Short mmCIF file of C-alpha atoms in Angstrom, two decimals:
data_model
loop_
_atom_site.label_atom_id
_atom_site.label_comp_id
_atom_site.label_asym_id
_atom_site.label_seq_id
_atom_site.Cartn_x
_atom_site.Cartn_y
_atom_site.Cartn_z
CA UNK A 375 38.99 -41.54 21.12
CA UNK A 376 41.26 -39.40 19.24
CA UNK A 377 40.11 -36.19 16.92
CA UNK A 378 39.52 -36.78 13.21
CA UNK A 379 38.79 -33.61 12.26
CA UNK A 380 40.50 -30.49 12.45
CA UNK A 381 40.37 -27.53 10.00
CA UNK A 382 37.04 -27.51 7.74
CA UNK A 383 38.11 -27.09 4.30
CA UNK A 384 35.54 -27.31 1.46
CA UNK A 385 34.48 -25.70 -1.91
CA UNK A 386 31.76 -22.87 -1.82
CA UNK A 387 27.71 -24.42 -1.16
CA UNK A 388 27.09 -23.27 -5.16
CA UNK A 389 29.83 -25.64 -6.91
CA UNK A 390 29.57 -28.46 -4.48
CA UNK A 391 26.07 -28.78 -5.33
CA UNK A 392 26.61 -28.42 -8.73
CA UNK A 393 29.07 -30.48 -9.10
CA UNK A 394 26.39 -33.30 -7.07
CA UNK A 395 23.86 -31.61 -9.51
CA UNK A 396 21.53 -31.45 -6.84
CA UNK A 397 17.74 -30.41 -7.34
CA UNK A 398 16.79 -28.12 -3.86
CA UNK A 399 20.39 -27.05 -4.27
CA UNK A 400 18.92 -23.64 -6.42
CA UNK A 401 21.84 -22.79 -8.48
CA UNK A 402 21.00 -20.15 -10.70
CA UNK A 403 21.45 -20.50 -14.53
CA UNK A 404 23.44 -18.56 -16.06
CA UNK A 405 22.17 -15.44 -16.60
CA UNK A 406 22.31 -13.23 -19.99
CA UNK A 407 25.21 -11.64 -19.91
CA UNK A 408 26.93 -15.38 -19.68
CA UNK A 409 27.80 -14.74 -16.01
CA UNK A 410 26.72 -17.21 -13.62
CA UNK A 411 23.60 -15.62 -11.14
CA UNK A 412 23.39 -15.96 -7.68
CA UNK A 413 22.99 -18.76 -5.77
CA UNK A 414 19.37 -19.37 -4.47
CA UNK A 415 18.39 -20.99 -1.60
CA UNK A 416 15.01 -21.31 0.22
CA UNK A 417 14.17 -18.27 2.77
CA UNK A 418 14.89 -18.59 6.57
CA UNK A 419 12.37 -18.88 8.41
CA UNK A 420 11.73 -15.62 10.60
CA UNK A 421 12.20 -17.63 13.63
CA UNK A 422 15.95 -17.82 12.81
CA UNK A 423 16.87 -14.50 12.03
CA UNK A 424 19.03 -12.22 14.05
CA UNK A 425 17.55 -10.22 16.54
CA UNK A 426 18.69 -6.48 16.98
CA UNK A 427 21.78 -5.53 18.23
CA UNK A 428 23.46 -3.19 20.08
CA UNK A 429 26.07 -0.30 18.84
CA UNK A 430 28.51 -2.33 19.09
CA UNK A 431 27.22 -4.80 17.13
CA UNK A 432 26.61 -7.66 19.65
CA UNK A 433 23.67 -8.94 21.44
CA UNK A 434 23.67 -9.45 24.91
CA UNK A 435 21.15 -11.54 26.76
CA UNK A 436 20.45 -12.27 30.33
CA UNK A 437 19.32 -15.84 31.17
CA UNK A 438 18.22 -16.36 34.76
CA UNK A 439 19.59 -13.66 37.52
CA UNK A 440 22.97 -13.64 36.90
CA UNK A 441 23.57 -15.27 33.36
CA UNK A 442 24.47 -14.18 29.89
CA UNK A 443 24.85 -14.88 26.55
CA UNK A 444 26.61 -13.33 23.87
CA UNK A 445 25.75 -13.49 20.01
CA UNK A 446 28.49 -11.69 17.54
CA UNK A 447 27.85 -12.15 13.94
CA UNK A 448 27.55 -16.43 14.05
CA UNK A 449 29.53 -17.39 17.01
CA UNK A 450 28.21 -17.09 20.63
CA UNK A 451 29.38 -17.60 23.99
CA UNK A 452 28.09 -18.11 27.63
CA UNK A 453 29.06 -16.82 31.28
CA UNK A 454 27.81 -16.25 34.47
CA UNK A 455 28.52 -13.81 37.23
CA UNK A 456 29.08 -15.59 40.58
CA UNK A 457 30.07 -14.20 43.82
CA UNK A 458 33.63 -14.20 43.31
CA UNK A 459 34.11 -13.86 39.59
CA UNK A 460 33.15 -14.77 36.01
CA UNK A 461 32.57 -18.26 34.55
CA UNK A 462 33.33 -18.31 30.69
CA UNK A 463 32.50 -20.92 28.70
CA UNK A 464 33.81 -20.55 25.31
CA UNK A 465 35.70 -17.54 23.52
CA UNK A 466 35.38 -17.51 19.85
CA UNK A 467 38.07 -15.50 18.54
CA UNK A 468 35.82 -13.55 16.64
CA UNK A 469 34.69 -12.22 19.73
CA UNK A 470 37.96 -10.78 20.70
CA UNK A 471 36.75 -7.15 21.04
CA UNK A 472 33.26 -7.79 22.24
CA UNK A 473 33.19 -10.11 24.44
CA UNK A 474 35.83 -8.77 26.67
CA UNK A 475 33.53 -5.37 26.63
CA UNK A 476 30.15 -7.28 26.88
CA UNK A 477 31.51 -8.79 30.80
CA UNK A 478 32.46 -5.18 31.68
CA UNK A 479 29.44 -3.58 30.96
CA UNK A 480 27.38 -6.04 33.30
CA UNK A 481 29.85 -6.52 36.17
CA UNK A 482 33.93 -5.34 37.42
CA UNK A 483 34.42 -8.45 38.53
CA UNK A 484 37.48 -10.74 36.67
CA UNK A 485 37.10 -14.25 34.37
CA UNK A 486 37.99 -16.56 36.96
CA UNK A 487 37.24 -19.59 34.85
CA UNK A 488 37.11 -21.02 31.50
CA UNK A 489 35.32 -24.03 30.35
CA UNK A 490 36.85 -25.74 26.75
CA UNK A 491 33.48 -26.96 25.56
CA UNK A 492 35.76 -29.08 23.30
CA UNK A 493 39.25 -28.29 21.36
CA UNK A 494 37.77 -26.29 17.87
CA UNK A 495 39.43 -22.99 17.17
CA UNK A 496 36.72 -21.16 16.15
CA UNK A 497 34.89 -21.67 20.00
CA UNK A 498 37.92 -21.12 22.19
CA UNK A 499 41.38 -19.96 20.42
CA UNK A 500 40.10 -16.54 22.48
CA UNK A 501 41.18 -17.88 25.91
CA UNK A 502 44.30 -15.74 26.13
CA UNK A 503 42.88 -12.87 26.91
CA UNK A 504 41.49 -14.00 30.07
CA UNK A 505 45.14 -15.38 31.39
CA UNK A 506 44.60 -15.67 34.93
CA UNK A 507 41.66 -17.72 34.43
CA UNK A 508 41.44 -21.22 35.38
CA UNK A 509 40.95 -22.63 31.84
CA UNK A 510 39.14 -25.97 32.52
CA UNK A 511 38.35 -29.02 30.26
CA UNK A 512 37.45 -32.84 29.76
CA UNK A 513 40.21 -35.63 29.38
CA UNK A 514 39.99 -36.00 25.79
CA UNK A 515 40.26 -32.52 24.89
CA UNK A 516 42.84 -31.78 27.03
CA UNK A 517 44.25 -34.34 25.31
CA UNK A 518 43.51 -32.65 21.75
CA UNK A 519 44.54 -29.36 22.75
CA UNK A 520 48.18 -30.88 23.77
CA UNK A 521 48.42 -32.48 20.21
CA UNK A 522 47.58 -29.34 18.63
CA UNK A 523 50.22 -27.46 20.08
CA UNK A 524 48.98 -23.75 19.23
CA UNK A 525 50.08 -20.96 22.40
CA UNK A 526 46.06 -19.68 21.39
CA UNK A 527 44.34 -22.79 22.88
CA UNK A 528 46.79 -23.54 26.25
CA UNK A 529 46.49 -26.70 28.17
CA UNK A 530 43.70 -26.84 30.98
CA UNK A 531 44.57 -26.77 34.12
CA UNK A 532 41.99 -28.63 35.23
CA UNK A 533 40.87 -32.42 33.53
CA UNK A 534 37.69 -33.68 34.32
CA UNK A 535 37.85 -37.70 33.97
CA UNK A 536 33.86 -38.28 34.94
CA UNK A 537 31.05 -38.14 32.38
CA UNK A 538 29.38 -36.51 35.08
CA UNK A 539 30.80 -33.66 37.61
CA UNK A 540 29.22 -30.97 39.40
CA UNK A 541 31.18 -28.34 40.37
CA UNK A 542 30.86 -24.83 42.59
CA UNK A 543 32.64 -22.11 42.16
CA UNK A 544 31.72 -18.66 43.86
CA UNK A 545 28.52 -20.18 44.76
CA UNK A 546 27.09 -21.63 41.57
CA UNK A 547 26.42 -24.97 40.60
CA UNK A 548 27.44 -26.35 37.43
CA UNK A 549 27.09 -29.71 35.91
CA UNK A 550 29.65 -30.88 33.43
CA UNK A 551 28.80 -33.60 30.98
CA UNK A 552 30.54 -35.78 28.86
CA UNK A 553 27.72 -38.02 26.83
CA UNK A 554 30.82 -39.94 24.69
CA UNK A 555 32.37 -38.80 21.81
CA UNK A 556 30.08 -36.43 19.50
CA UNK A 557 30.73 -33.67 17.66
CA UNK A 558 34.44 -34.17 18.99
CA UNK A 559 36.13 -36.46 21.16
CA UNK A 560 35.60 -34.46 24.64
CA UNK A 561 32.51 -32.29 23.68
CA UNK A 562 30.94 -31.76 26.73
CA UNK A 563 28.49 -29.23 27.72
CA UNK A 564 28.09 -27.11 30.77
CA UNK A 565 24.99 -26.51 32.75
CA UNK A 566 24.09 -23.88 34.94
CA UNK A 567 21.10 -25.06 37.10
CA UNK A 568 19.96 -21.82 38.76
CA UNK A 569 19.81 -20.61 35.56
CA UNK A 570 18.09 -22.78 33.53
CA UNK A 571 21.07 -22.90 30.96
CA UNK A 572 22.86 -25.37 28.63
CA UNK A 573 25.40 -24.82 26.41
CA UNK A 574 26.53 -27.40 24.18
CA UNK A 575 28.58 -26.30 21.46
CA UNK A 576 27.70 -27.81 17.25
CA UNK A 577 25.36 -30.56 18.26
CA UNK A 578 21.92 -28.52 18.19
CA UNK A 579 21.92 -25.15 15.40
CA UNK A 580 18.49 -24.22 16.86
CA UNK A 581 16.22 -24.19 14.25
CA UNK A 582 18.70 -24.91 11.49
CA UNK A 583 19.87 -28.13 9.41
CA UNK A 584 23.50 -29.07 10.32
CA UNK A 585 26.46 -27.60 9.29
CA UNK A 586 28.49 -29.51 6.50
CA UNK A 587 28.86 -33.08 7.17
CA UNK A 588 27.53 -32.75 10.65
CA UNK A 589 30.57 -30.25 11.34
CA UNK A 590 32.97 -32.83 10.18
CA UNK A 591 31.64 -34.77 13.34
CA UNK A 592 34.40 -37.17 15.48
CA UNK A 593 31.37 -39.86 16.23
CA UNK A 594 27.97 -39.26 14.41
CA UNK A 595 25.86 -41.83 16.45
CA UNK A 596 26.92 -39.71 19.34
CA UNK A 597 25.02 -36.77 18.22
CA UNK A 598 22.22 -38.71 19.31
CA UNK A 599 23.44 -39.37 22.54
CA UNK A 600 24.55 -35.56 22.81
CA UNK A 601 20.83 -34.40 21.74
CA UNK A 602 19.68 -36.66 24.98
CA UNK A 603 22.34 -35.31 27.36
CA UNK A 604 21.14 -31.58 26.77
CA UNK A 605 17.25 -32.85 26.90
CA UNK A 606 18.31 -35.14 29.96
CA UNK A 607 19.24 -31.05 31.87
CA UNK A 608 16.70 -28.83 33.10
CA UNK A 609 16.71 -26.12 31.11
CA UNK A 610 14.61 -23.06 29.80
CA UNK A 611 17.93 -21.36 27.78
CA UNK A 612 20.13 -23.65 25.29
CA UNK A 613 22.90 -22.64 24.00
CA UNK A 614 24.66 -24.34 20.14
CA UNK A 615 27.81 -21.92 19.86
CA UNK A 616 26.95 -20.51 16.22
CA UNK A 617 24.31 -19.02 14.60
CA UNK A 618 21.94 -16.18 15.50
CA UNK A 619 19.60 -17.08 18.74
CA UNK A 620 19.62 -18.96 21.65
CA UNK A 621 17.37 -22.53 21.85
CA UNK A 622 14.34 -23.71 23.33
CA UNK A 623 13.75 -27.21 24.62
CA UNK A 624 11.29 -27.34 21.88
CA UNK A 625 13.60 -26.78 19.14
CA UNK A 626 16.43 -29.08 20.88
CA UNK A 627 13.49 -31.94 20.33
CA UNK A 628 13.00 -30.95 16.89
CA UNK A 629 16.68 -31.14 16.26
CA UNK A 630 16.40 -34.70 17.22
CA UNK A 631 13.34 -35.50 15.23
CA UNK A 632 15.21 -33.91 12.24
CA UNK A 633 19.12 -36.52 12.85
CA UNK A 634 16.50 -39.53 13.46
CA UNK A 635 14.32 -38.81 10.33
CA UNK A 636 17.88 -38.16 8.95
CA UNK A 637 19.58 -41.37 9.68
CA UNK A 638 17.09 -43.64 9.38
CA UNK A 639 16.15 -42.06 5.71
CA UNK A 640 19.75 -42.47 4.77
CA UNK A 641 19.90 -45.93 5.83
CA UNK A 642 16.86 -46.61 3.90
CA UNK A 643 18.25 -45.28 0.45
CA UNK A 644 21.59 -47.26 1.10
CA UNK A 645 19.29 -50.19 0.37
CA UNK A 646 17.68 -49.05 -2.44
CA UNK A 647 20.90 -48.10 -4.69
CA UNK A 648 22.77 -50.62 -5.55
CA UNK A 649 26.80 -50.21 -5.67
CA UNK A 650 27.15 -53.26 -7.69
CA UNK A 651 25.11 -52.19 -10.51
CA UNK A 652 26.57 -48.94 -10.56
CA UNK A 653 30.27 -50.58 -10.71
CA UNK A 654 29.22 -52.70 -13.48
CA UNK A 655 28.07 -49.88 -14.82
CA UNK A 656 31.43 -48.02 -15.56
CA UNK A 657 33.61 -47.73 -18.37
CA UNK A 658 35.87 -48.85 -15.40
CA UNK A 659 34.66 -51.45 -12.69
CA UNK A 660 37.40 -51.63 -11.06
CA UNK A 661 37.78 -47.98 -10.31
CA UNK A 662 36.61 -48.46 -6.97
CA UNK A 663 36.93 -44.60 -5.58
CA UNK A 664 34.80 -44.09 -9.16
CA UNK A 665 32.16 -46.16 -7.89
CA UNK A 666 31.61 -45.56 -4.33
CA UNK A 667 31.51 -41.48 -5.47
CA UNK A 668 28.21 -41.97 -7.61
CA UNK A 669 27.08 -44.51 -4.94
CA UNK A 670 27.26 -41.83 -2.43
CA UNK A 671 26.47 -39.19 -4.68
CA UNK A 672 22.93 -40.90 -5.42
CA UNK A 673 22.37 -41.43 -2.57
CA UNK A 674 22.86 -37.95 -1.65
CA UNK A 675 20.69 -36.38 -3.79
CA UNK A 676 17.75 -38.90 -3.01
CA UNK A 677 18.19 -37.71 0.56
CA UNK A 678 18.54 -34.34 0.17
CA UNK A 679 15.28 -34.50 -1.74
CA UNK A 680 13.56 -36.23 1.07
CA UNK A 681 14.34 -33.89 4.00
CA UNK A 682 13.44 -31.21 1.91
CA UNK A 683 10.28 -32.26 1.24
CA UNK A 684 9.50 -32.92 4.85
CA UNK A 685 11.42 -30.23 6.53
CA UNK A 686 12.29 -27.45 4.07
CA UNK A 687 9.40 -25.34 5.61
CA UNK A 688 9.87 -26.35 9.10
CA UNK A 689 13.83 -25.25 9.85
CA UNK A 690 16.65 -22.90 7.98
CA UNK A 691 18.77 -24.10 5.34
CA UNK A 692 18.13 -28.36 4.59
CA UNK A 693 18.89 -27.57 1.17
CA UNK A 694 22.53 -26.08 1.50
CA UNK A 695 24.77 -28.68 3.62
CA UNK A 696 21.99 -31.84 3.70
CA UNK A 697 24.04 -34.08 0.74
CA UNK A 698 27.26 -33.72 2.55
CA UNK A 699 25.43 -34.47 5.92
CA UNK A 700 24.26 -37.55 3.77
CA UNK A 701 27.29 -38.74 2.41
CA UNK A 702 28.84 -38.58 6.25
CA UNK A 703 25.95 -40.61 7.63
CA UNK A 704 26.54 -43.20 5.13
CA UNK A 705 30.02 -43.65 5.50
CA UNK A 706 29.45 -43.94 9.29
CA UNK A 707 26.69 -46.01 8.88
CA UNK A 708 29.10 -48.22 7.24
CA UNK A 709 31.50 -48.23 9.15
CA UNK A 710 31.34 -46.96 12.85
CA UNK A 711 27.71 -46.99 13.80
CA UNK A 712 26.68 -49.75 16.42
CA UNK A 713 24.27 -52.71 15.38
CA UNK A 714 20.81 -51.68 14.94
CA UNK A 715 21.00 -47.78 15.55
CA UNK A 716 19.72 -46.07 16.70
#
C-alpha cells in the first residue's frame, strides 16, 4: 500500500476553527483595541504535562535494566544498551544534539542498529549521524524511503517481509510488528520484551486527542488494528514518538475507547445530516465541492461537540484537532473502511 501522505501542511488551530466556526474551538473575540486575543483552549490535564528536565534540556528515562527513553521538547525516541552495542529506534531530527549526548552519558558503547518505525521525517531524518549503524526497516517503508529520495532518510539495509519477526542482537530480544497499514504504510513498532517496552510511533499520544486528521493517517481503520498490536505486547513502558511522557497500558486502552467512541459517533452523524438537503439548499446545487464542504463541515462541528462533552475532562486537547479528525473519518468511512467496522 503506497504512502498518501507526506508533508503536513495546514493553517494555524485558531483560523481553521474559525473558519468551521466551531463552538469548543475557544477563539477569542476580538479584544478592545480591535486586535484579535488569544486563542483559548481547555487546560491539560496535569497528567500530560512535561516532567522536569535536565540542563540540557532533555529527559532521560530508564525502562527496565538496560532501556531508555528520550523526550526533547515533543519528539521522543527509544534505545537499548545490549551487550555489543546500541539499538535505536527512531531519531527525530530535532534531537540532533541530544540524543547523540543522552547514549554517551549512559554507556561508550556505538549505535549498532536503527529501527525506521516508518518513513516520516520528523521520527527518523536523524539517522545519519549514526552511519555505521545497521539502519533496519519493514517492506513498505523501505519502499517509501526509496521514493522519497532524500540522502537524510537512506535505504535500510535490512527489509523485514513478516508481520511478525523476532530478532536478537547482542543478546536482546526484540519483536517487530507490522499490524497492516496504519498511521503509514509500514508503521511497525518495536518491542523489547525484557524490558517491558513498546514503541509505536503516532498511533497512541498518551493521554491526548489525535493530532490533525489522525496525522494525515495512510489507513484509518488500521489505527484500530495498531491500538490492538501494542495491547496484544507485554508491556509496562509505551512509547507514541511525540509529546511529553511515556504511556501506560491504561492509557493505550483509553486511546482506543476514545477512536471507537470516535468512529462510531462520526458514523452516526453521517446519518443524521443529510447531503441532499444541503445541495438543494445552495444558490448552486451543482457545486458539488460546495456541498460536500458544509456536509463535512456539519458534521464536524456536531462531532467535535460530542467528544467534548464526553472526553474534554478526561484527555488533553479534543477541542483543537477533533473536526479535522472528523472530517478524515468520514471521508474514510466513505470510502476505504471495510463493511461493518469496526
Amino acid at each position: 500500500m503506497i504512502n498518501r501522505r507526506h508533508v503536513l501542511r495546514g493553517s494555524g488551530i485558531a483560523a481553521g476553527a474559525a473558519a468551521l466556526g466551531l463552538a469548543g474551538a475557544g477563539i477569542s473575540p476580538a479584544s478592545a483595541a480591535g486586535q484579535p486575543s488569544p486563542p483559548t483552549f481547555l487546560p491539560l490535564p496535569d497528567s500530560v504535562k512535561p516532567l522536569p528536565v535536565n540542563a540540557d534540556g532533555y529527559r532521560l528515562e530508564r525502562v527496565g535494566r538496560n532501556g531508555y527513553v528520550l523526550i526533547y521538547q515533543y519528539v521522543q525516541s527509544v534505545f537499548v544498551v545490549t551487550r555489543t552495542g546500541v539499538v535505536l529506534v527512531d531519531a527525530p531530527p530535532l534531537t540532533s544534539e541530544v540524543l547523540p549526548a543522552a547514549i554517551a552519558s549512559v554507556t561508550n558503547k556505538p549505535v549498532t542498529h536503527f529501527f525506521y518505525t516508518h518513513s516520516h521525517a520528523d521520527h527518523v531524518a536523524g539517522v545519519t549521524n549514526y552511519p555505521r549503524a545497521t539502519r533496519i526497516a519493514h517492506r513498505d517503508t523501505a519502499t517509501l524511503l526509496t521514493l522519497h529520495n532524500d540522502p537524510s532518510r537512506p535505504k535500510p539495509q535490512v527489509v523485514i517481509n513478516e508481520d511478525h519477526k523476532v530478532l536478537y542482537i547482542g543478546g536482546e530480544e526484540i519483536h517487530v510488528v507490522y499490524p497492516g497499514a496504519n498511521h503509514e504504510s509500514g508503521n511497525i513498532l518495536v518491542h523489547f520484551p525484557a524490558q517491558g517496552l513498546t514503541a509505536m510511533s503516532d498511533v497512541v499520544m498518551p493521554g491526548w486527542a489525535p493530532y490533525r486528521a489522525w496525522g494525515n493517517a495512510d489507513y484509518l481503520p488500521g489505527i484500530l488494528a495498531a491500538h490492538d498490536a501494542i495491547l496484544g505486547t507485554d508491556f509496562t513502558t509505551y512509547v507514541g514518538g511525540h509529546i511529553y511522557r511515556t504511556g501506560t497500558r491504561a492509557e493505550v486502552k483509553q486511546s482506543r475507547e476514545f477512536f471507537l467512541d470516535f468512529w462510531t459517533t462520526t458514523q452516526k452523524t453521517l446519518g443524521n445530516i443529510s447531503l441532499p438537503e444541503i445541495q438543494a439548499s445552495l444558490a448552486e446545487p451543482l457545486n458539488g465541492w460546495a456541498a460536500q464542504k458544509v456536509w463535512i463541515d456539519r458534521i464536524a462541528q456536531s462531532v467535535m461537540s460530542e467528544m467534548i462533552d464526553r472526553w474534554g475532562t478526561k484527555i488533553a486537547a479534543v477541542d483543537t484537532f477533533t473536526a479535522d479528525c472528523a472530517g478524515a473519518a468520514a471521508v474514510s468511512i466513505l470510502t476505504d473502511a471495510p463493511v461493518d467496522f469496526p
